[in-house]
CSV table of C-alpha atoms and ligand atoms in Angstrom, one decimal:
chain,number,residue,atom,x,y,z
M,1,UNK,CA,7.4,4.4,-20.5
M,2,UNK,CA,10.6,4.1,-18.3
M,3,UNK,CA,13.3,6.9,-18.8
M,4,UNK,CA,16.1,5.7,-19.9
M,5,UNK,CA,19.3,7.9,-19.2
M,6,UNK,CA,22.6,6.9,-20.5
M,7,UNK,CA,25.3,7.8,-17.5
M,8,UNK,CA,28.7,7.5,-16.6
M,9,UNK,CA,29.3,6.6,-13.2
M,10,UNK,CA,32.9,6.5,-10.5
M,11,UNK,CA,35.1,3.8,-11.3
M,12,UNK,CA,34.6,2.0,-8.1
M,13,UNK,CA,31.2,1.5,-8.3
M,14,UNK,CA,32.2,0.1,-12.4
M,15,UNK,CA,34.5,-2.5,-11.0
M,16,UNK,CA,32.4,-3.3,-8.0
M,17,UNK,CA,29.4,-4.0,-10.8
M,18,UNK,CA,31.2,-5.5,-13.2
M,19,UNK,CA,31.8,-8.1,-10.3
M,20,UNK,CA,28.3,-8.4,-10.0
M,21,UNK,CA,27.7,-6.4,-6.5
M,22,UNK,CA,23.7,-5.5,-6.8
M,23,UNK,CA,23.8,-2.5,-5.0
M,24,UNK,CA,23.8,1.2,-6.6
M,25,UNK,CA,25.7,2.7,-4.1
M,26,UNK,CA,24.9,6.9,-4.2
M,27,UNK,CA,28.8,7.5,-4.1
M,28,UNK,CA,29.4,6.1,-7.2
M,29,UNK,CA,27.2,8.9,-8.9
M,30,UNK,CA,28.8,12.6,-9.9
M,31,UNK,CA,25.0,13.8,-9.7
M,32,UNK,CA,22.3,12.1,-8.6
M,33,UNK,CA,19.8,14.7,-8.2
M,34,UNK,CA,18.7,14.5,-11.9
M,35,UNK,CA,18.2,11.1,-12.0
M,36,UNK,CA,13.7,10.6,-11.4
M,37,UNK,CA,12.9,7.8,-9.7
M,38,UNK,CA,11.8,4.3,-12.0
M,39,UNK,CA,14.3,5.8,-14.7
M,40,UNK,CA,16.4,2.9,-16.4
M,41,UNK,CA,20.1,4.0,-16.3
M,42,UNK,CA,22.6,2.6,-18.6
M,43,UNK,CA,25.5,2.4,-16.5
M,44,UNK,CA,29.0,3.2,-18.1
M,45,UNK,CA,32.6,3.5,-16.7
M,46,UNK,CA,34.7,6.6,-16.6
M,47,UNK,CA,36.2,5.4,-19.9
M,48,UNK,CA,32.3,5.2,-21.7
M,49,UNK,CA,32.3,1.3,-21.8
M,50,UNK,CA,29.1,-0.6,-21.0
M,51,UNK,CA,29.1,-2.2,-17.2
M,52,UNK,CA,25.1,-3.0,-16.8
M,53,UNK,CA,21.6,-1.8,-16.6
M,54,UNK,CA,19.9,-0.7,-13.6
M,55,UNK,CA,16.9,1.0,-12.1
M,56,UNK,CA,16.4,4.2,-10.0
M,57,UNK,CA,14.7,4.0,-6.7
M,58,UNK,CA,16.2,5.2,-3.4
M,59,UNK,CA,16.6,3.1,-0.3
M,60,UNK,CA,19.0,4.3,2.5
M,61,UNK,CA,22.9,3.5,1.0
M,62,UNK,CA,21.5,2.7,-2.7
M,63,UNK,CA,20.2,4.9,-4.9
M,64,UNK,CA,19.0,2.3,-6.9
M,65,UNK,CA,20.2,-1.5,-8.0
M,66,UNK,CA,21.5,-3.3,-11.0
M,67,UNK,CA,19.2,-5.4,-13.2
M,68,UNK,CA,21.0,-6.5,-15.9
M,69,UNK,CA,24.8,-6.8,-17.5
M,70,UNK,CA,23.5,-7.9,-20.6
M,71,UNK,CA,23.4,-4.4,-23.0
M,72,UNK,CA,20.9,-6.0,-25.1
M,73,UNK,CA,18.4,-7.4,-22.6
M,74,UNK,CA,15.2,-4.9,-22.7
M,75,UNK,CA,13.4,-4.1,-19.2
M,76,UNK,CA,10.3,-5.2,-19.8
M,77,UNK,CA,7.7,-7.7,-18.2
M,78,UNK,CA,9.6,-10.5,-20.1
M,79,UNK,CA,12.1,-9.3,-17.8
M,80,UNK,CA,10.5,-9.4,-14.6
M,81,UNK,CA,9.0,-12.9,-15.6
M,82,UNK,CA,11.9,-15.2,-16.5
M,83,UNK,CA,13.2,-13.4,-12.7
M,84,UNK,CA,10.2,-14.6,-10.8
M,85,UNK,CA,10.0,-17.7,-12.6
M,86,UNK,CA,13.7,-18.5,-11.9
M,87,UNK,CA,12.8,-17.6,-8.1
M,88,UNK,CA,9.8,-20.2,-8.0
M,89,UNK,CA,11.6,-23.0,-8.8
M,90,UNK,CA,14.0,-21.9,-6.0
M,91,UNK,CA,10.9,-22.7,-4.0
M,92,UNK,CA,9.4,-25.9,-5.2
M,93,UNK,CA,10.0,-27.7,-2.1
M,94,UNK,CA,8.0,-25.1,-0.1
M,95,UNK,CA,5.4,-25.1,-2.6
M,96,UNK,CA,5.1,-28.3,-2.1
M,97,UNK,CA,5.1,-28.8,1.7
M,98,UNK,CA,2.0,-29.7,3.2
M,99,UNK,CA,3.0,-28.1,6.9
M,100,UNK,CA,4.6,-24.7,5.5
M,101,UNK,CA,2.0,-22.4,3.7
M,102,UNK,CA,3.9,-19.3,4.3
M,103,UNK,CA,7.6,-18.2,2.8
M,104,UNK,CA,9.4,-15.8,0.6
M,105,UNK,CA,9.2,-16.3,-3.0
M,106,UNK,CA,11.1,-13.3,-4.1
M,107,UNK,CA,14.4,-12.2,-1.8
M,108,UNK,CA,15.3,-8.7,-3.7
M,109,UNK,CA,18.5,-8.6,-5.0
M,110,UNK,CA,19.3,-12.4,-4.1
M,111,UNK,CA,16.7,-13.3,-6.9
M,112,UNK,CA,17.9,-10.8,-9.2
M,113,UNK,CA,16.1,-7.4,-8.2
M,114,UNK,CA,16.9,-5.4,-5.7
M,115,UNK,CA,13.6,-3.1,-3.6
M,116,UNK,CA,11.1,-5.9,-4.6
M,117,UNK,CA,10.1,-8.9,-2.1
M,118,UNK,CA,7.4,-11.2,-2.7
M,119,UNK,CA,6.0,-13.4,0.0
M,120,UNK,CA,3.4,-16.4,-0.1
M,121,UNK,CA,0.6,-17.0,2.5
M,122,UNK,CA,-1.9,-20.1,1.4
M,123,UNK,CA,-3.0,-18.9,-2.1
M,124,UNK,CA,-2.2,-15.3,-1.1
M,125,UNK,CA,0.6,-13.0,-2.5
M,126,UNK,CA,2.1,-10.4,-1.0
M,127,UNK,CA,4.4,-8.0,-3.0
M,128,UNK,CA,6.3,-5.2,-1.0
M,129,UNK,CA,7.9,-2.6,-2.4
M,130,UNK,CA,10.7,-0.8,-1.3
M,131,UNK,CA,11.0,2.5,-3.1
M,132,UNK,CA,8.8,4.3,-5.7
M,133,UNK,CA,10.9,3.4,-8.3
M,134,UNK,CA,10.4,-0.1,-7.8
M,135,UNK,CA,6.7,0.8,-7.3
M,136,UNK,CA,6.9,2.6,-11.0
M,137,UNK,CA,7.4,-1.1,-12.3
M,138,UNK,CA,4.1,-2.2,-11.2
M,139,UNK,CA,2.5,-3.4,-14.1
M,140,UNK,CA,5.3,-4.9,-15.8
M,141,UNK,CA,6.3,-7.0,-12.2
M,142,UNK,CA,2.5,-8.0,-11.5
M,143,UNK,CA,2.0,-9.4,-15.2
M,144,UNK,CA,5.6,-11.3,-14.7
M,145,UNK,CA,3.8,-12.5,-11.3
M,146,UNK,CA,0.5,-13.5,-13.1
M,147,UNK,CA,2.0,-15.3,-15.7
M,148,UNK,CA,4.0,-17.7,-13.3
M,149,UNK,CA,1.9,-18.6,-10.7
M,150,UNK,CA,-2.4,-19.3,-10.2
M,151,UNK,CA,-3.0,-17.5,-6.9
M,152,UNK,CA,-6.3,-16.6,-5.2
M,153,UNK,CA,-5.3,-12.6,-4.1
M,154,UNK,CA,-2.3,-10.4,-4.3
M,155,UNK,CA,-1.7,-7.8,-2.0
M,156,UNK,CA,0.8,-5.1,-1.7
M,157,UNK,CA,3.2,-2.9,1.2
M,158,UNK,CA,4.4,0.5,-0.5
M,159,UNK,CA,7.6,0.6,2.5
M,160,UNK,CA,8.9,3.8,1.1
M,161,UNK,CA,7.6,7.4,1.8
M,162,UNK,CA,3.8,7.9,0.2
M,163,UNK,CA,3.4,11.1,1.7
M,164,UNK,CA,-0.1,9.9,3.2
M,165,UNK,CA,-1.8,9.8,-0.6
M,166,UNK,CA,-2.4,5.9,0.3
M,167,UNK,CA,-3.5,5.8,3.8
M,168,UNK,CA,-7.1,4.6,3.1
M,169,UNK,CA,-5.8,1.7,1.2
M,170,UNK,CA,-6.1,-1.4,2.4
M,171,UNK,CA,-3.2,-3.3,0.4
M,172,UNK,CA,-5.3,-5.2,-1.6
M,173,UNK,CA,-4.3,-5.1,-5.7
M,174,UNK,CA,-6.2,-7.7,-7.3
M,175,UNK,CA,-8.2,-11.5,-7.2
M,176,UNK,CA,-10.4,-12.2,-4.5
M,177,UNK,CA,-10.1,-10.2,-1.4
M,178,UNK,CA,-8.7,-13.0,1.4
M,179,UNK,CA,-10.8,-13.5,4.8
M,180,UNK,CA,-8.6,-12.5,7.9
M,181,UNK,CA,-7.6,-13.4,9.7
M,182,UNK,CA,-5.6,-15.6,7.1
M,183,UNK,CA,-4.7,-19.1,8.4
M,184,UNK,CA,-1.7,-20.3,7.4
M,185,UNK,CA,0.6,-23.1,8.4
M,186,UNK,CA,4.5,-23.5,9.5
M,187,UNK,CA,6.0,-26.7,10.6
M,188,UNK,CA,3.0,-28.1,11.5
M,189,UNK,CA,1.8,-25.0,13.4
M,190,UNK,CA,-0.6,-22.3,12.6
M,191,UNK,CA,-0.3,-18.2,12.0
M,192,UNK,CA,-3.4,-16.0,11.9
M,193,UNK,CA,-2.3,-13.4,9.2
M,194,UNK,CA,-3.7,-10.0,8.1
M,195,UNK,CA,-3.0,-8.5,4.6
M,196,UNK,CA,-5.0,-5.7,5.0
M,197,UNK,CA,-3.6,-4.2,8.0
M,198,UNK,CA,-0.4,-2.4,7.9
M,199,UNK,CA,2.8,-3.0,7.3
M,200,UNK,CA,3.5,-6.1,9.4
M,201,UNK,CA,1.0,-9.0,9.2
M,202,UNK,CA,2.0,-10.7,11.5
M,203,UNK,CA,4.7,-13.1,11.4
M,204,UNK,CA,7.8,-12.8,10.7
M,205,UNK,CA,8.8,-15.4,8.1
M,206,UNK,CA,13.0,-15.2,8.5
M,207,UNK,CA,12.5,-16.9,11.9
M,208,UNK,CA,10.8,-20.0,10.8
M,209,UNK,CA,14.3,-22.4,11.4
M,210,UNK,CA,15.0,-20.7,14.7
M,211,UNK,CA,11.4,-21.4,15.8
M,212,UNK,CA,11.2,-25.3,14.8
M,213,UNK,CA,14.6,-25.6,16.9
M,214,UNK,CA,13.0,-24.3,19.8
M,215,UNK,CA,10.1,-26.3,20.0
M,216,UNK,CA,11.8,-29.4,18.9
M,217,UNK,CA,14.6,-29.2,20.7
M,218,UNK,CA,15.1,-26.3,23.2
M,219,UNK,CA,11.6,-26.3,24.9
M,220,UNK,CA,10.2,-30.1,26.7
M,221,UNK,CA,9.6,-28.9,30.3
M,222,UNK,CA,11.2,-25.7,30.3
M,223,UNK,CA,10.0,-21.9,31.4
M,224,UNK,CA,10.4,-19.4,28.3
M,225,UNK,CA,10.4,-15.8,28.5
M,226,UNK,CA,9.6,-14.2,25.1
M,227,UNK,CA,11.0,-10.7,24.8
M,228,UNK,CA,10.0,-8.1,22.2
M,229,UNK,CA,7.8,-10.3,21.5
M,230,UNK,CA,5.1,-9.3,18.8
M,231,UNK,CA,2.6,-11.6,18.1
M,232,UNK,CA,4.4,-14.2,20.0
M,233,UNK,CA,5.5,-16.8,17.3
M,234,UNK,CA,8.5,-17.9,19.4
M,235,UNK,CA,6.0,-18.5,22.4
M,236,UNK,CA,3.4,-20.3,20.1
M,237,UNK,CA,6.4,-22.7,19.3
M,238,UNK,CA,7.8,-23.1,22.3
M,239,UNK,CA,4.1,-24.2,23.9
M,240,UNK,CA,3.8,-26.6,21.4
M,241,UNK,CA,7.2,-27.8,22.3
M,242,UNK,CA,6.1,-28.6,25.7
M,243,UNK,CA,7.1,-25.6,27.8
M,244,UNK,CA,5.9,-25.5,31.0
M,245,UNK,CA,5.2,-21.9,30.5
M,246,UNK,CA,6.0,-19.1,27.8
M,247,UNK,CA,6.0,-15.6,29.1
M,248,UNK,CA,5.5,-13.1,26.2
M,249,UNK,CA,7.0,-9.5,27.0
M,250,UNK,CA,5.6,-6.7,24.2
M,251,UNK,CA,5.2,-2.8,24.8
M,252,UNK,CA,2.7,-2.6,22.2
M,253,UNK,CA,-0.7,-2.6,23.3
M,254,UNK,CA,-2.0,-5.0,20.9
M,255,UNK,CA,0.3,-7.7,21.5
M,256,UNK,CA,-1.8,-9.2,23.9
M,257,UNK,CA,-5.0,-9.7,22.0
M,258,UNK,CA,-2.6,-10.7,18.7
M,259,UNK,CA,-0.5,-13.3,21.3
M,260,UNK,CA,-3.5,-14.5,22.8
M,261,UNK,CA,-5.2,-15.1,18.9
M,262,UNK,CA,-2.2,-17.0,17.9
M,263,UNK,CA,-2.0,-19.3,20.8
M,264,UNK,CA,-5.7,-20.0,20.0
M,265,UNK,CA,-5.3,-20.7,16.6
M,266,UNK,CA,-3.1,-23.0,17.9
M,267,UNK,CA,-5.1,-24.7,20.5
M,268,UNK,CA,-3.3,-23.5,23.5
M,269,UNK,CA,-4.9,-22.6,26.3
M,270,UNK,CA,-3.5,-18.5,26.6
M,271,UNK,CA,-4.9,-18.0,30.0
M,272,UNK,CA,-2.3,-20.3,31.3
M,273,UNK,CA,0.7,-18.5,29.1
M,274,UNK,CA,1.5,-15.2,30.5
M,275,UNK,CA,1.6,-12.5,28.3
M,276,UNK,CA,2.8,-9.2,29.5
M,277,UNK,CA,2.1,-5.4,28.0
M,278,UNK,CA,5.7,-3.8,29.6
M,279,UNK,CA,8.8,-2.2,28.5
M,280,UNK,CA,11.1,-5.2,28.3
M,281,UNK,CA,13.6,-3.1,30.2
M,282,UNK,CA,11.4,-2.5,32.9
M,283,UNK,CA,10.7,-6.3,32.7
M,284,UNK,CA,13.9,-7.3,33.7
M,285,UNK,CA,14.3,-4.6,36.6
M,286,UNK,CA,10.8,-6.5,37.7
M,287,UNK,CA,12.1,-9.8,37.2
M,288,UNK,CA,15.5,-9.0,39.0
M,289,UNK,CA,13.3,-7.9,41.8
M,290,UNK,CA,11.2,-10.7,41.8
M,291,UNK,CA,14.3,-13.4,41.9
M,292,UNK,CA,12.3,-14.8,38.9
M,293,UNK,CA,14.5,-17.2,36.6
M,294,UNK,CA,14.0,-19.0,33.0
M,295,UNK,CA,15.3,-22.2,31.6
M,296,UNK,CA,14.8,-20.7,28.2
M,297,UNK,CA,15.0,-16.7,26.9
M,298,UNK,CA,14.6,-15.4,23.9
M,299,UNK,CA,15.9,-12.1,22.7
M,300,UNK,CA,14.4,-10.6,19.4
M,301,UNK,CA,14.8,-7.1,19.5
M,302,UNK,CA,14.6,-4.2,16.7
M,303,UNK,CA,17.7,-2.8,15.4
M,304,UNK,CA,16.6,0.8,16.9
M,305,UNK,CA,14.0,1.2,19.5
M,306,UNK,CA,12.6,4.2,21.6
M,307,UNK,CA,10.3,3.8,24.2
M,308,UNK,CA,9.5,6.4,26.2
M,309,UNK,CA,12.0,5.7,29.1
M,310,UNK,CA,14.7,3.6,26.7
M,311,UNK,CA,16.8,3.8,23.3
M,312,UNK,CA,18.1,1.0,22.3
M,313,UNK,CA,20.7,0.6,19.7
M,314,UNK,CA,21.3,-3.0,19.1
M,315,UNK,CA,24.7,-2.3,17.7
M,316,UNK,CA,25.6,-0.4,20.8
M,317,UNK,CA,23.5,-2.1,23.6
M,318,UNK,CA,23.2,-5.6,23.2
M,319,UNK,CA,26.0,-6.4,24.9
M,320,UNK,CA,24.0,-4.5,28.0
M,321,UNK,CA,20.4,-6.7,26.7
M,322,UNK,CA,22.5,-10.2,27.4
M,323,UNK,CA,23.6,-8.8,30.5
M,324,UNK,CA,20.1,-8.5,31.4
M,325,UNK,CA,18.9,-11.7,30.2
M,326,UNK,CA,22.1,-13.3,32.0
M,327,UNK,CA,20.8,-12.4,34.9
M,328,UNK,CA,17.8,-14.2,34.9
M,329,UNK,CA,18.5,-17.2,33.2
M,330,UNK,CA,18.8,-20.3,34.8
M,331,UNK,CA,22.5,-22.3,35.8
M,332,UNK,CA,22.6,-24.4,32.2
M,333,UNK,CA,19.9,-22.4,30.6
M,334,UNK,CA,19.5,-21.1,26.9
M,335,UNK,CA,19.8,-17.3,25.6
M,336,UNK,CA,18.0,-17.6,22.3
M,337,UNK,CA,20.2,-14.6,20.9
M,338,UNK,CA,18.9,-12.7,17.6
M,339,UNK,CA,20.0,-9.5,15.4
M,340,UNK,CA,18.8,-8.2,12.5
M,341,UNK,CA,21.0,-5.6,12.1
M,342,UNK,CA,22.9,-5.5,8.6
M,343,UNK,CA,25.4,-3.0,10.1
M,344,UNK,CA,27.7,-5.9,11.6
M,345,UNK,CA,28.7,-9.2,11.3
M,346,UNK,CA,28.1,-12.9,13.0
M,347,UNK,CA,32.1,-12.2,14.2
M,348,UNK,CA,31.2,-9.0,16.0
M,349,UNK,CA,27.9,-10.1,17.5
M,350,UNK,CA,29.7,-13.0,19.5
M,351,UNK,CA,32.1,-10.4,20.7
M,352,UNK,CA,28.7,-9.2,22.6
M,353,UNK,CA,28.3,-12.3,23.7
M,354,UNK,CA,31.7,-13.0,25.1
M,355,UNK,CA,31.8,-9.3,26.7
M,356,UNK,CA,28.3,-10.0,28.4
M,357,UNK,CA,29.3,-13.3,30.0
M,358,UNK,CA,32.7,-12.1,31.1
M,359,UNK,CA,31.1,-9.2,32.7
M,360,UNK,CA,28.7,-11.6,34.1
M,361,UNK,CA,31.2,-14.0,35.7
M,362,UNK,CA,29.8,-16.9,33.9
M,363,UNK,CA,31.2,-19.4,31.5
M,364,UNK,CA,28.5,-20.1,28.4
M,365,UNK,CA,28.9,-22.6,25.2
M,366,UNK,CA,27.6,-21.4,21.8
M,367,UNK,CA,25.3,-24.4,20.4
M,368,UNK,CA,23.5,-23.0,17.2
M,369,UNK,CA,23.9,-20.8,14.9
M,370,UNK,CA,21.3,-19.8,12.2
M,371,UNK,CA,21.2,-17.3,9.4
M,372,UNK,CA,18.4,-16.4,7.0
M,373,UNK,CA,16.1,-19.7,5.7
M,374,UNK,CA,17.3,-20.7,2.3
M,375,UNK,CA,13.7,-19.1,0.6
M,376,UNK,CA,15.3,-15.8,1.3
M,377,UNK,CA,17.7,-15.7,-1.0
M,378,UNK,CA,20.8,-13.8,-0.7
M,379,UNK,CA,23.4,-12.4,-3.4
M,380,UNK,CA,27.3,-13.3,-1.5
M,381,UNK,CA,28.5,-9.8,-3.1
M,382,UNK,CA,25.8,-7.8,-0.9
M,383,UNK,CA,26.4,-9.1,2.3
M,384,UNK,CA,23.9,-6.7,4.4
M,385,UNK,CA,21.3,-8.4,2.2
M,386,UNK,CA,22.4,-11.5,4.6
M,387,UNK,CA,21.1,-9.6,8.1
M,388,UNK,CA,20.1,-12.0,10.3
M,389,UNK,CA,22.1,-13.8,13.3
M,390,UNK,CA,20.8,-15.9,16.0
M,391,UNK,CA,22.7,-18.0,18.2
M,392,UNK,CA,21.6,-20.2,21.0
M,393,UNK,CA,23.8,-19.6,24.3
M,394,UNK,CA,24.1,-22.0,27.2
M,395,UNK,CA,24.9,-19.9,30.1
M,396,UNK,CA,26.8,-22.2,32.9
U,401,SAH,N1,10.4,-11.4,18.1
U,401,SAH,C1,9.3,-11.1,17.3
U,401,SAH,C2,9.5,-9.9,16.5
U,401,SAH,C3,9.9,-8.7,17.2
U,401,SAH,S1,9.5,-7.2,16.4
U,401,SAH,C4,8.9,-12.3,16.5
U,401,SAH,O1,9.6,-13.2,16.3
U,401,SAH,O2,7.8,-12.3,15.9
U,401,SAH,C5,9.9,-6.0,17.5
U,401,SAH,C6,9.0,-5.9,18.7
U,401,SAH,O3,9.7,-5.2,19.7
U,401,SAH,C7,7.7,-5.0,18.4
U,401,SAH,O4,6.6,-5.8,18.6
U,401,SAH,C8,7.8,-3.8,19.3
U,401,SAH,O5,6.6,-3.5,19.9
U,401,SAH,C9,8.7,-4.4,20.4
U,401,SAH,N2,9.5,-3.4,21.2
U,401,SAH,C10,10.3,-2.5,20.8
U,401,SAH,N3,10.9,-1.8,21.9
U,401,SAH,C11,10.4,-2.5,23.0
U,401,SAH,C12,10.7,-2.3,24.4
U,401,SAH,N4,11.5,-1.4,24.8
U,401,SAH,N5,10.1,-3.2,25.2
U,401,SAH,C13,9.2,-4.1,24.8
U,401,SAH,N6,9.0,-4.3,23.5
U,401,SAH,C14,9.5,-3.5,22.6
């Protein structure tokens, strides 16, 4: 049985839910430490009126997010499964799609619960959970799951602090166990995937638009560098585009062996990609060096990153990153700009833009702009929810 703990919370926080904002932000609590995670707060104003229900599980800013304004609708797996249901057909098209096998069905808050994502790979489902709260709903969300869709697996990611007790686990929850690596499609194109083998598996689905552009449109006969560049899904699509050559820059060891897989899956000959084990900082020192040039270069990086030589802060240094990629991009080239960083706007990110090119003495035209793929949902009164920005630069 959930707790369920009757509290009066900050006016603020009232108004701002009352509006519908999903988010329970700490600061709207007079004392959080008693509340256990998983516990099911009725949430009332400063005056003792009703303003919604929601659940306990910390995350960063929230301490926990609104599931309900309705007093009289019970938490239960009823619950979960009119939410899930209501999220599928969101997603018929991509259920339907013969070249996409792979995409979120369940975006957090902008389907309704906030700390719960639920992704789709070819007849596999993969729940992740973002607090232990959220993870205290297990059941409940799995039979709400279960009684909406047939599925062949379903895995699971606990992304909140397990304190170690699960690190013999290999994700798996229940059905048949999948094969990996998992071969799934996008736009025609294929992704080897792994369930079963921590926390990122090996794709990143919010790219999928951004990808298709480049290899339809941004790729035909042009040189592509790749930087922090994973498993190389950006390469893979610009190959298949028709680039002349991809070059795939990754510090982490096993990006080689994972870039090299997916080009294979793919049928692409990786001998003839490059695909680089390097600091991406040190890259461009190298490249600078090296007079080396691209038509086409892609910038991907994590919001924080330390390497042993480099922090990087992508709301303080990406201005600095397009400086870098500036320098080595070709007269009429592309800068394949992307940030996932919730802490600041599209508005403020082309101020990095415009700072980096002035600084560089070149003139540059912004010709697309993407934000998340409509399966990940988003809720318009929690804009962080909405965190990714990618624009495609033409440096003069
Ligand atoms: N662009 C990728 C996702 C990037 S994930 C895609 O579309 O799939 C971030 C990657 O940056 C990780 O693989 C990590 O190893 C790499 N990384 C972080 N700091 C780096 C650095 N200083 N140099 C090179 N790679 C770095």
């Amino acid at each position: 049985m959930h707790k369920e703990i009757d509290i009066k919370i900050k006016d603020a926080l009232a108004q701002d839910l009352q509006k519908g904002v999903p988010i329970l932000l700490k600061e709207g609590f007079n004392d959080i430490a008693s509340l256990p995670e998983g516990a099911i707060l009725q949430l009332r104003n400063p005056a003792g009126k009703f303003v919604g229900k929601g659940y306990v599980g910390m995350q960063n800013k929230g301490m926990g997010w609104l599931l309900t304004k309705n007093e009289n609708e019970p938490i239960d797996t009823h619950f979960f499964q009119k939410k899930i249901a209501t999220a599928i057909k969101h997603r018929v098209d991509y259920f339907n799609s013969s070249d996409t096998t792979a995409f979120r069905v369940f975006n957090g808050e902008g389907d309704g619960i906030g700390g719960l994502t639920i992704d789709y790979f070819d007849g596999f489902y993969l729940i992740s959970w973002y607090s232990e709260g959220i993870y205290s709903f297990k059941e409940m969300i799995l039979a709400g799951l279960e009684a909406s869709v047939s599925y062949k697996g379903i895995y699971e990611k606990k992304r909140f602090d397990t304190k170690g007790q699960y690190l013999e686990d290999d994700d798996f929850v229940k059905g048949e166990r999948g094969e990996f690596p998992l071969i799934v499609n996008e736009s025609g194109q294929k992704f080897a995937i792994y369930l079963n083998d921590g926390a990122m598996v090996g794709v990143f689905l919010d790219q999928r638009d951004v990808r298709k552009k480049i290899r339809d449109t941004y790729s035909k006969g042009k040189t592509v560098l790749n930087t922090f560049s994973y498993t190389g899904a950006f390469s893979v699509f610009a190959a298949a585009g028709g680039a002349t050559k991809t070059t795939s820059v990754d510090l982490a060891k096993r990006s080689l062996s994972k870039t090299t897989e997916q080009f294979e899956v793919n049928g692409i000959d990786a001998e003839k990609q490059d695909i680089i084990v390097m600091d991406v900082f040190d890259y461009f020192k190298y490249a600078k060096r090296k007079e080396l040039a691209f038509d086409v270069v892609i910038l991907d990086p994590p919001s924080f990153a330390r390497s042993k030589k480099y922090t990087f802060s992508s709301s303080k240094d990406y201005t600095n990153l397009l400086k870098d990629a500036i320098a080595i991009t070709e007269k009429n080239g592309v800068i394949v700009a992307s940030t996932n960083n919730a802490t600041f706007g599209i508005k403020k990110f082309k101020t990095f833009v415009e700072k980096a090119f002035k600084d560089s003495n070149r003139k540059y035209t912004i010709e697309e702009e993407f934000s998340l793929p409509n399966d990940f949902r988003t809720s318009p009164l929690f804009k962080e929810g909405n965190y990714l920005k990618v624009l495609f630069v033409r440096a003069k």
